[in-house]
Amino acid sequence: MFRQTFAKINLLHLKYNIEFIRSHLSSDQFLCPMIKANAYGCGVIPVASALRDVNIRRFGVALVEEAVELRENGFQQEDIYVFSTFTQESLRVCKELRLTPIVGSLDDLILLSKLKEQISIHLMFNTGMQRLGVVNEDSSTILKLLENNPQIRLMGICTHLATAEDFSEENSFAKSQLKEISSIRSRFSSSDFHLHALNSAGFMGALDQGIENYKEYGVRPGLLMYGVNTFSPQIFKPKPVMSLISQLIKIQKVNKGQGVSYGHTWRPARDTFIGVVAIGYADGVFRQLSSKIEFLIKGHKVKLVGAVCMDYLMVDLGDIVQSRSEAENLIGEEVLLFGENLYGSADITNVAENAGTNSYDIMSRVGVRVPRVYS
């Protein structure tokens, strides 16, 4: 690497987190880690390989293209579930590559009926997310269509929780969704297929409420597996999988009142030293973070000041150095934006909150020009 900016991906932490989840499930409970969107920015092939190392044999993706990438990289025996909408051509690819479509519309079921070749599917029901999914009222139509098309093998049904964070509340909408999908499940006679509904927040909510009461629901972990738990941190503190690290590359002496970065939106109230860091919004550092957040240099907090640039950002070193020589001694030091390094840790949720978004967004938008370094 010519530029010392990288995302450190700790696959041991990934394995630790998924093992925690699996340890609370029964042996026959459906477990399907979500590795869509390049495994939340962590790198789909290394992440899938690490999961395979601990005998995970199911993966969830959002695009047929993502599933094809897995097959082309040696994942031939694993069950790959595609949560998407489909065309005749994409269903043909699913058939050829032994992918399992998660079907969420009557139109897609009708397309499947035209294949005339055996294919296994799961059905997604919309129980409140208002995104993908067939509805309960269509169950009779679906059952008739499946009866008339025995080549379509229904192997599972599922739903997606819209407000899993409210799981512990008395009138939890998430729990009403679980009740609805259980009721739908009872209309299908097959006893050997999967029912899955719990995302990361849903799993933690079920754990908090007594996981033994939710054994019928399979789990599709995402953010929790990647080391973020904003739901019940008192129950489980996952280990961070991604750490975003850059380098202090230059020192600037800035006088009181001088403007810094585009638009001079920040001016110091004292003479200070500004450090230039080799990372910017093209790498995934949101411009909304400008002058709002602190990063870590050798374990010391330094504030991001001025507007984030495409390739660089600036930090105020005035609280940790008193002279130019002290400041220049920091050139080449790591700057930790989130995750952990030898000097400490920085919570990605703090970054997300200051950017007005969530941790999924922060991780998945770390740019393609940021190398992933695996450990």
Tab-separated table of C-alpha atoms in Angstrom:
chain	number	residue	atom	x	y	z
A	1	MET	CA	0.000	0.000	0.000
A	2	PHE	CA	1.375	3.404	-0.955
A	3	ARG	CA	-1.222	5.187	1.180
A	4	GLN	CA	-1.470	3.905	4.743
A	5	THR	CA	-5.247	3.954	4.861
A	6	PHE	CA	-6.970	0.609	5.232
A	7	ALA	CA	-9.847	-1.295	6.782
A	8	LYS	CA	-8.590	-3.998	9.119
A	9	ILE	CA	-10.951	-6.981	9.083
A	10	ASN	CA	-10.612	-9.289	12.070
A	11	LEU	CA	-11.985	-12.660	11.000
A	12	LEU	CA	-11.347	-14.180	14.434
A	13	HIS	CA	-13.782	-11.632	15.841
A	14	LEU	CA	-16.286	-12.566	13.136
A	15	LYS	CA	-16.028	-16.214	14.175
A	16	TYR	CA	-16.379	-15.290	17.849
A	17	ASN	CA	-19.563	-13.343	17.167
A	18	ILE	CA	-21.213	-16.022	15.009
A	19	GLU	CA	-20.304	-18.718	17.527
A	20	PHE	CA	-22.057	-16.710	20.250
A	21	ILE	CA	-25.192	-16.570	18.121
A	22	ARG	CA	-25.035	-20.246	17.204
A	23	SER	CA	-24.468	-21.295	20.821
A	24	HIS	CA	-27.967	-20.054	21.682
A	25	LEU	CA	-29.736	-21.897	18.875
A	26	SER	CA	-30.927	-25.480	18.729
A	27	SER	CA	-29.142	-27.820	16.335
A	28	ASP	CA	-32.044	-27.779	13.858
A	29	GLN	CA	-32.723	-24.041	14.066
A	30	PHE	CA	-32.233	-22.194	10.776
A	31	LEU	CA	-29.112	-20.003	10.799
A	32	CYS	CA	-28.278	-17.949	7.718
A	33	PRO	CA	-25.630	-15.214	8.097
A	34	MET	CA	-26.228	-12.280	5.779
A	35	ILE	CA	-23.192	-11.509	3.610
A	36	LYS	CA	-24.862	-9.170	1.132
A	37	ALA	CA	-23.304	-5.861	0.033
A	38	ASN	CA	-19.790	-7.332	0.029
A	39	ALA	CA	-20.393	-8.690	3.535
A	40	TYR	CA	-21.291	-5.228	4.839
A	41	GLY	CA	-18.090	-3.885	3.321
A	42	CYS	CA	-15.855	-6.488	4.945
A	43	GLY	CA	-15.234	-8.556	1.788
A	44	VAL	CA	-17.631	-11.322	0.832
A	45	ILE	CA	-15.144	-14.052	-0.113
A	46	PRO	CA	-12.908	-13.783	2.990
A	47	VAL	CA	-15.983	-13.523	5.231
A	48	ALA	CA	-17.687	-16.510	3.600
A	49	SER	CA	-14.444	-18.487	3.891
A	50	ALA	CA	-14.157	-17.666	7.589
A	51	LEU	CA	-17.751	-18.745	8.172
A	52	ARG	CA	-17.148	-21.960	6.277
A	53	ASP	CA	-14.149	-22.585	8.546
A	54	VAL	CA	-16.571	-22.835	11.486
A	55	ASN	CA	-18.970	-25.063	9.556
A	56	ILE	CA	-21.501	-22.458	8.483
A	57	ARG	CA	-23.099	-23.761	5.311
A	58	ARG	CA	-25.825	-21.193	4.603
A	59	PHE	CA	-25.381	-17.682	3.283
A	60	GLY	CA	-27.873	-14.921	2.519
A	61	VAL	CA	-27.364	-12.351	-0.244
A	62	ALA	CA	-29.464	-9.628	-1.856
A	63	LEU	CA	-28.577	-10.112	-5.520
A	64	VAL	CA	-28.247	-13.031	-7.896
A	65	GLU	CA	-24.922	-11.455	-8.920
A	66	GLU	CA	-23.670	-11.795	-5.337
A	67	ALA	CA	-24.608	-15.464	-5.311
A	68	VAL	CA	-22.882	-16.025	-8.656
A	69	GLU	CA	-19.696	-14.493	-7.229
A	70	LEU	CA	-19.759	-17.009	-4.391
A	71	ARG	CA	-20.258	-19.959	-6.731
A	72	GLU	CA	-17.459	-18.719	-8.991
A	73	ASN	CA	-15.112	-18.515	-6.007
A	74	GLY	CA	-15.464	-22.094	-4.892
A	75	PHE	CA	-18.594	-22.082	-2.743
A	76	GLN	CA	-20.234	-24.980	-4.562
A	77	GLN	CA	-21.763	-26.996	-1.720
A	78	GLU	CA	-23.175	-24.205	0.437
A	79	ASP	CA	-26.856	-23.226	0.436
A	80	ILE	CA	-27.131	-19.687	-0.907
A	81	TYR	CA	-30.390	-17.806	-0.371
A	82	VAL	CA	-31.165	-14.865	-2.652
A	83	PHE	CA	-33.457	-12.228	-1.104
A	84	SER	CA	-34.491	-10.347	-4.228
A	85	THR	CA	-36.950	-9.922	-7.055
A	86	PHE	CA	-36.466	-12.068	-10.135
A	87	THR	CA	-36.721	-12.262	-13.899
A	88	GLN	CA	-37.033	-15.340	-16.078
A	89	GLU	CA	-33.302	-15.157	-16.764
A	90	SER	CA	-32.266	-14.729	-13.118
A	91	LEU	CA	-34.476	-17.659	-12.112
A	92	ARG	CA	-32.786	-19.757	-14.785
A	93	VAL	CA	-29.421	-18.855	-13.214
A	94	CYS	CA	-30.777	-19.789	-9.788
A	95	LYS	CA	-31.777	-23.173	-11.167
A	96	GLU	CA	-28.441	-23.782	-12.898
A	97	LEU	CA	-26.335	-22.751	-9.891
A	98	ARG	CA	-28.559	-24.381	-7.258
A	99	LEU	CA	-29.431	-21.074	-5.601
A	100	THR	CA	-32.544	-20.722	-3.475
A	101	PRO	CA	-34.728	-17.750	-4.438
A	102	ILE	CA	-36.544	-16.053	-1.575
A	103	VAL	CA	-39.720	-15.278	-3.485
A	104	GLY	CA	-41.716	-12.253	-2.403
A	105	SER	CA	-44.320	-11.681	-5.110
A	106	LEU	CA	-47.041	-13.548	-6.974
A	107	ASP	CA	-45.492	-12.356	-10.228
A	108	ASP	CA	-42.261	-14.171	-9.398
A	109	LEU	CA	-44.183	-17.320	-8.507
A	110	ILE	CA	-45.889	-17.184	-11.890
A	111	LEU	CA	-42.480	-16.850	-13.548
A	112	LEU	CA	-41.340	-19.909	-11.620
A	113	SER	CA	-44.329	-21.890	-12.865
A	114	LYS	CA	-43.048	-21.383	-16.404
A	115	LEU	CA	-39.672	-22.990	-15.692
A	116	LYS	CA	-41.072	-26.545	-15.779
A	117	GLU	CA	-37.933	-27.702	-13.952
A	118	GLN	CA	-37.636	-28.538	-10.281
A	119	ILE	CA	-36.429	-25.669	-8.126
A	120	SER	CA	-36.433	-25.108	-4.362
A	121	ILE	CA	-37.685	-21.808	-2.978
A	122	HIS	CA	-38.571	-20.002	0.225
A	123	LEU	CA	-41.508	-17.599	0.419
A	124	MET	CA	-41.131	-14.134	1.943
A	125	PHE	CA	-44.291	-12.778	3.574
A	126	ASN	CA	-44.846	-9.090	4.212
A	127	THR	CA	-46.034	-8.808	7.813
A	128	GLY	CA	-45.352	-5.099	8.250
A	129	MET	CA	-42.107	-4.072	6.567
A	130	GLN	CA	-44.032	-3.001	3.419
A	131	ARG	CA	-41.072	-3.918	1.252
A	132	LEU	CA	-40.786	-7.335	-0.370
A	133	GLY	CA	-43.175	-10.159	0.405
A	134	VAL	CA	-46.473	-11.730	-0.496
A	135	VAL	CA	-49.360	-11.140	1.895
A	136	ASN	CA	-51.380	-13.526	4.013
A	137	GLU	CA	-54.498	-12.837	1.954
A	138	ASP	CA	-52.770	-14.449	-1.031
A	139	SER	CA	-52.062	-17.718	0.791
A	140	SER	CA	-54.929	-19.609	-0.865
A	141	THR	CA	-53.790	-18.487	-4.313
A	142	ILE	CA	-50.216	-19.471	-3.482
A	143	LEU	CA	-51.219	-22.895	-2.196
A	144	LYS	CA	-53.206	-23.539	-5.372
A	145	LEU	CA	-50.315	-22.411	-7.557
A	146	LEU	CA	-47.897	-24.691	-5.680
A	147	GLU	CA	-50.325	-27.589	-5.960
A	148	ASN	CA	-50.514	-27.116	-9.731
A	149	ASN	CA	-46.742	-26.784	-10.079
A	150	PRO	CA	-45.082	-29.615	-8.148
A	151	GLN	CA	-41.728	-28.676	-9.695
A	152	ILE	CA	-41.683	-25.712	-7.281
A	153	ARG	CA	-40.485	-27.146	-3.967
A	154	LEU	CA	-41.398	-24.896	-1.052
A	155	MET	CA	-38.640	-25.379	1.529
A	156	GLY	CA	-39.343	-22.491	3.874
A	157	ILE	CA	-41.197	-19.293	4.666
A	158	CYS	CA	-39.910	-16.121	6.253
A	159	THR	CA	-40.587	-12.507	7.078
A	160	HIS	CA	-38.548	-9.433	7.954
A	161	LEU	CA	-38.974	-7.564	11.236
A	162	ALA	CA	-39.586	-3.856	10.744
A	163	THR	CA	-39.157	-2.695	14.350
A	164	ALA	CA	-37.104	-5.389	16.052
A	165	GLU	CA	-35.670	-2.805	18.454
A	166	ASP	CA	-39.050	-2.760	20.255
A	167	PHE	CA	-38.893	-6.481	21.008
A	168	SER	CA	-38.853	-6.031	24.784
A	169	GLU	CA	-41.870	-3.730	24.863
A	170	GLU	CA	-45.261	-5.027	25.974
A	171	ASN	CA	-47.017	-4.112	22.724
A	172	SER	CA	-44.079	-4.984	20.504
A	173	PHE	CA	-44.884	-4.804	16.794
A	174	ALA	CA	-42.051	-7.264	16.135
A	175	LYS	CA	-43.779	-9.869	18.293
A	176	SER	CA	-47.025	-9.327	16.400
A	177	GLN	CA	-45.108	-10.017	13.195
A	178	LEU	CA	-43.814	-13.290	14.644
A	179	LYS	CA	-47.339	-14.305	15.597
A	180	GLU	CA	-48.558	-13.554	12.093
A	181	ILE	CA	-45.822	-15.538	10.350
A	182	SER	CA	-46.467	-18.476	12.705
A	183	SER	CA	-50.143	-18.351	11.772
A	184	ILE	CA	-49.238	-18.286	8.080
A	185	ARG	CA	-46.865	-21.190	8.600
A	186	SER	CA	-49.718	-23.309	9.960
A	187	ARG	CA	-51.507	-23.086	6.598
A	188	PHE	CA	-48.734	-24.969	4.839
A	189	SER	CA	-48.865	-28.724	5.352
A	190	SER	CA	-45.170	-29.509	4.945
A	191	SER	CA	-43.501	-30.167	8.274
A	192	ASP	CA	-39.902	-30.273	7.110
A	193	PHE	CA	-39.315	-26.740	5.958
A	194	HIS	CA	-37.740	-23.759	7.656
A	195	LEU	CA	-39.337	-20.730	9.273
A	196	HIS	CA	-37.010	-17.753	9.710
A	197	ALA	CA	-37.631	-14.221	10.902
A	198	LEU	CA	-35.098	-12.985	13.459
A	199	ASN	CA	-32.533	-10.406	12.396
A	200	SER	CA	-29.755	-9.210	14.734
A	201	ALA	CA	-32.041	-7.026	16.831
A	202	GLY	CA	-34.732	-9.698	16.859
A	203	PHE	CA	-32.259	-12.334	18.010
A	204	MET	CA	-31.007	-10.118	20.844
A	205	GLY	CA	-34.594	-9.314	21.807
A	206	ALA	CA	-35.466	-13.004	21.881
A	207	LEU	CA	-32.362	-13.666	23.960
A	208	ASP	CA	-33.410	-10.963	26.397
A	209	GLN	CA	-36.969	-12.316	26.611
A	210	GLY	CA	-35.952	-15.982	26.827
A	211	ILE	CA	-34.635	-17.587	23.663
A	212	GLU	CA	-36.323	-20.884	24.504
A	213	ASN	CA	-39.648	-19.192	23.689
A	214	TYR	CA	-38.520	-18.440	20.134
A	215	LYS	CA	-36.921	-21.694	19.007
A	216	GLU	CA	-39.262	-22.036	16.026
A	217	TYR	CA	-37.825	-18.926	14.377
A	218	GLY	CA	-34.649	-19.115	12.350
A	219	VAL	CA	-32.045	-16.363	12.567
A	220	ARG	CA	-30.495	-14.240	9.811
A	221	PRO	CA	-27.770	-12.283	11.621
A	222	GLY	CA	-26.190	-9.261	10.022
A	223	LEU	CA	-24.836	-6.346	12.037
A	224	LEU	CA	-24.390	-8.357	15.235
A	225	MET	CA	-22.123	-10.803	13.440
A	226	TYR	CA	-19.993	-7.883	12.237
A	227	GLY	CA	-19.484	-6.633	15.770
A	228	VAL	CA	-22.195	-4.060	16.457
A	229	ASN	CA	-24.895	-4.465	19.103
A	230	THR	CA	-26.968	-1.397	19.894
A	231	PHE	CA	-29.902	-3.512	21.054
A	232	SER	CA	-28.902	-5.265	24.309
A	233	PRO	CA	-25.210	-4.502	24.931
A	234	GLN	CA	-25.584	-5.560	28.553
A	235	ILE	CA	-26.273	-9.120	27.354
A	236	PHE	CA	-23.549	-9.443	24.734
A	237	LYS	CA	-20.686	-7.213	23.680
A	238	PRO	CA	-19.597	-8.446	20.243
A	239	LYS	CA	-16.069	-7.925	19.022
A	240	PRO	CA	-15.625	-5.372	16.213
A	241	VAL	CA	-14.838	-6.943	12.861
A	242	MET	CA	-13.965	-3.804	10.872
A	243	SER	CA	-11.531	-1.104	11.992
A	244	LEU	CA	-10.979	1.931	9.774
A	245	ILE	CA	-7.442	3.264	10.094
A	246	SER	CA	-5.561	6.044	8.352
A	247	GLN	CA	-2.332	7.984	8.884
A	248	LEU	CA	-1.299	11.461	9.924
A	249	ILE	CA	0.725	12.698	6.934
A	250	LYS	CA	1.345	16.428	7.490
A	251	ILE	CA	1.337	19.128	10.172
A	252	GLN	CA	0.116	22.702	9.674
A	253	LYS	CA	0.614	25.591	12.137
A	254	VAL	CA	-2.659	27.547	12.192
A	255	ASN	CA	-3.125	30.841	14.012
A	256	LYS	CA	-6.148	31.868	16.045
A	257	GLY	CA	-9.023	32.786	13.738
A	258	GLN	CA	-7.551	31.312	10.553
A	259	GLY	CA	-9.998	29.306	8.457
A	260	VAL	CA	-9.512	25.584	7.869
A	261	SER	CA	-10.613	23.507	4.848
A	262	TYR	CA	-13.283	24.339	2.242
A	263	GLY	CA	-15.462	27.301	3.094
A	264	HIS	CA	-13.441	28.066	6.242
A	265	THR	CA	-16.312	26.627	8.286
A	266	TRP	CA	-14.018	26.153	11.298
A	267	ARG	CA	-11.595	28.617	12.849
A	268	PRO	CA	-9.541	27.872	15.980
A	269	ALA	CA	-10.055	29.956	19.103
A	270	ARG	CA	-6.291	29.738	19.768
A	271	ASP	CA	-3.064	29.134	17.907
A	272	THR	CA	-2.858	25.419	17.213
A	273	PHE	CA	-1.442	22.648	15.078
A	274	ILE	CA	-3.594	20.944	12.483
A	275	GLY	CA	-2.881	17.393	11.340
A	276	VAL	CA	-3.743	16.265	7.816
A	277	VAL	CA	-5.100	12.700	7.633
A	278	ALA	CA	-4.986	10.668	4.402
A	279	ILE	CA	-8.655	9.747	4.147
A	280	GLY	CA	-11.752	11.557	2.909
A	281	TYR	CA	-15.339	11.248	1.803
A	282	ALA	CA	-14.362	9.224	-1.277
A	283	ASP	CA	-13.203	6.602	1.217
A	284	GLY	CA	-16.420	6.611	3.224
A	285	VAL	CA	-15.906	9.387	5.786
A	286	PHE	CA	-19.223	11.201	5.630
A	287	ARG	CA	-19.064	14.988	5.109
A	288	GLN	CA	-21.771	15.233	7.767
A	289	LEU	CA	-19.039	14.421	10.309
A	290	SER	CA	-17.252	17.710	9.591
A	291	SER	CA	-16.292	19.424	12.889
A	292	LYS	CA	-18.491	16.985	14.838
A	293	ILE	CA	-16.447	14.008	15.956
A	294	GLU	CA	-13.196	12.896	17.548
A	295	PHE	CA	-10.773	10.250	16.308
A	296	LEU	CA	-7.864	8.618	18.133
A	297	ILE	CA	-4.116	9.138	17.697
A	298	LYS	CA	-2.018	6.968	20.047
A	299	GLY	CA	-5.119	6.662	22.226
A	300	HIS	CA	-5.644	10.434	22.464
A	301	LYS	CA	-8.815	12.084	21.190
A	302	VAL	CA	-8.393	14.648	18.413
A	303	LYS	CA	-11.282	16.554	16.888
A	304	LEU	CA	-12.101	16.480	13.188
A	305	VAL	CA	-12.175	20.152	12.156
A	306	GLY	CA	-13.338	21.858	8.998
A	307	ALA	CA	-15.031	20.221	6.048
A	308	VAL	CA	-14.083	16.665	5.122
A	309	CYS	CA	-12.401	16.705	1.693
A	310	MET	CA	-12.566	14.015	-0.983
A	311	ASP	CA	-9.135	12.598	-0.105
A	312	TYR	CA	-8.201	14.216	3.213
A	313	LEU	CA	-9.506	15.487	6.506
A	314	MET	CA	-7.966	17.656	9.207
A	315	VAL	CA	-7.768	17.205	12.968
A	316	ASP	CA	-6.895	19.661	15.735
A	317	LEU	CA	-3.784	18.523	17.618
A	318	GLY	CA	-3.793	21.447	20.064
A	319	ASP	CA	-4.873	19.353	23.052
A	320	ILE	CA	-2.099	16.781	22.704
A	321	VAL	CA	0.956	18.754	21.487
A	322	GLN	CA	2.511	22.032	22.620
A	323	SER	CA	5.257	22.557	20.058
A	324	ARG	CA	6.031	21.994	16.396
A	325	SER	CA	8.567	19.304	17.256
A	326	GLU	CA	5.951	17.415	19.290
A	327	ALA	CA	3.492	17.770	16.436
A	328	GLU	CA	5.970	16.615	13.815
A	329	ASN	CA	6.770	13.550	15.913
A	330	LEU	CA	3.204	12.416	15.233
A	331	ILE	CA	3.672	12.324	11.465
A	332	GLY	CA	3.211	8.731	10.327
A	333	GLU	CA	1.103	7.745	13.343
A	334	GLU	CA	-2.121	5.787	12.916
A	335	VAL	CA	-5.428	7.603	13.128
A	336	LEU	CA	-8.245	5.339	14.303
A	337	LEU	CA	-11.634	6.373	12.958
A	338	PHE	CA	-13.556	3.400	14.360
A	339	GLY	CA	-12.840	-0.111	15.563
A	340	GLU	CA	-9.680	-0.847	17.491
A	341	ASN	CA	-5.892	-0.730	17.308
A	342	LEU	CA	-3.004	-1.137	19.757
A	343	TYR	CA	-3.877	2.097	21.550
A	344	GLY	CA	-7.591	1.683	22.122
A	345	SER	CA	-11.007	1.509	20.524
A	346	ALA	CA	-13.542	3.843	18.940
A	347	ASP	CA	-17.220	2.915	18.695
A	348	ILE	CA	-18.656	2.849	15.179
A	349	THR	CA	-22.087	3.728	16.588
A	350	ASN	CA	-20.699	7.092	17.706
A	351	VAL	CA	-19.580	7.749	14.133
A	352	ALA	CA	-22.993	6.714	12.825
A	353	GLU	CA	-24.902	8.904	15.270
A	354	ASN	CA	-22.803	11.961	14.430
A	355	ALA	CA	-23.345	11.311	10.716
A	356	GLY	CA	-27.104	10.996	11.219
A	357	THR	CA	-27.198	7.399	10.031
A	358	ASN	CA	-26.616	3.846	11.279
A	359	SER	CA	-23.655	1.507	11.548
A	360	TYR	CA	-24.755	-0.541	8.516
A	361	ASP	CA	-24.408	2.579	6.397
A	362	ILE	CA	-20.960	3.447	7.753
A	363	MET	CA	-19.518	-0.042	7.200
A	364	SER	CA	-20.995	-0.730	3.795
A	365	ARG	CA	-19.866	2.629	2.408
A	366	VAL	CA	-16.167	2.303	3.200
A	367	GLY	CA	-14.835	2.957	-0.286
A	368	VAL	CA	-13.454	0.496	-2.793
A	369	ARG	CA	-10.094	2.272	-2.830
A	370	VAL	CA	-9.611	1.438	0.854
A	371	PRO	CA	-7.733	-1.892	0.979
A	372	ARG	CA	-9.111	-4.571	3.286
A	373	VAL	CA	-6.382	-6.148	5.419
A	374	TYR	CA	-7.348	-9.465	7.030
A	375	SER	CA	-6.246	-10.924	10.322
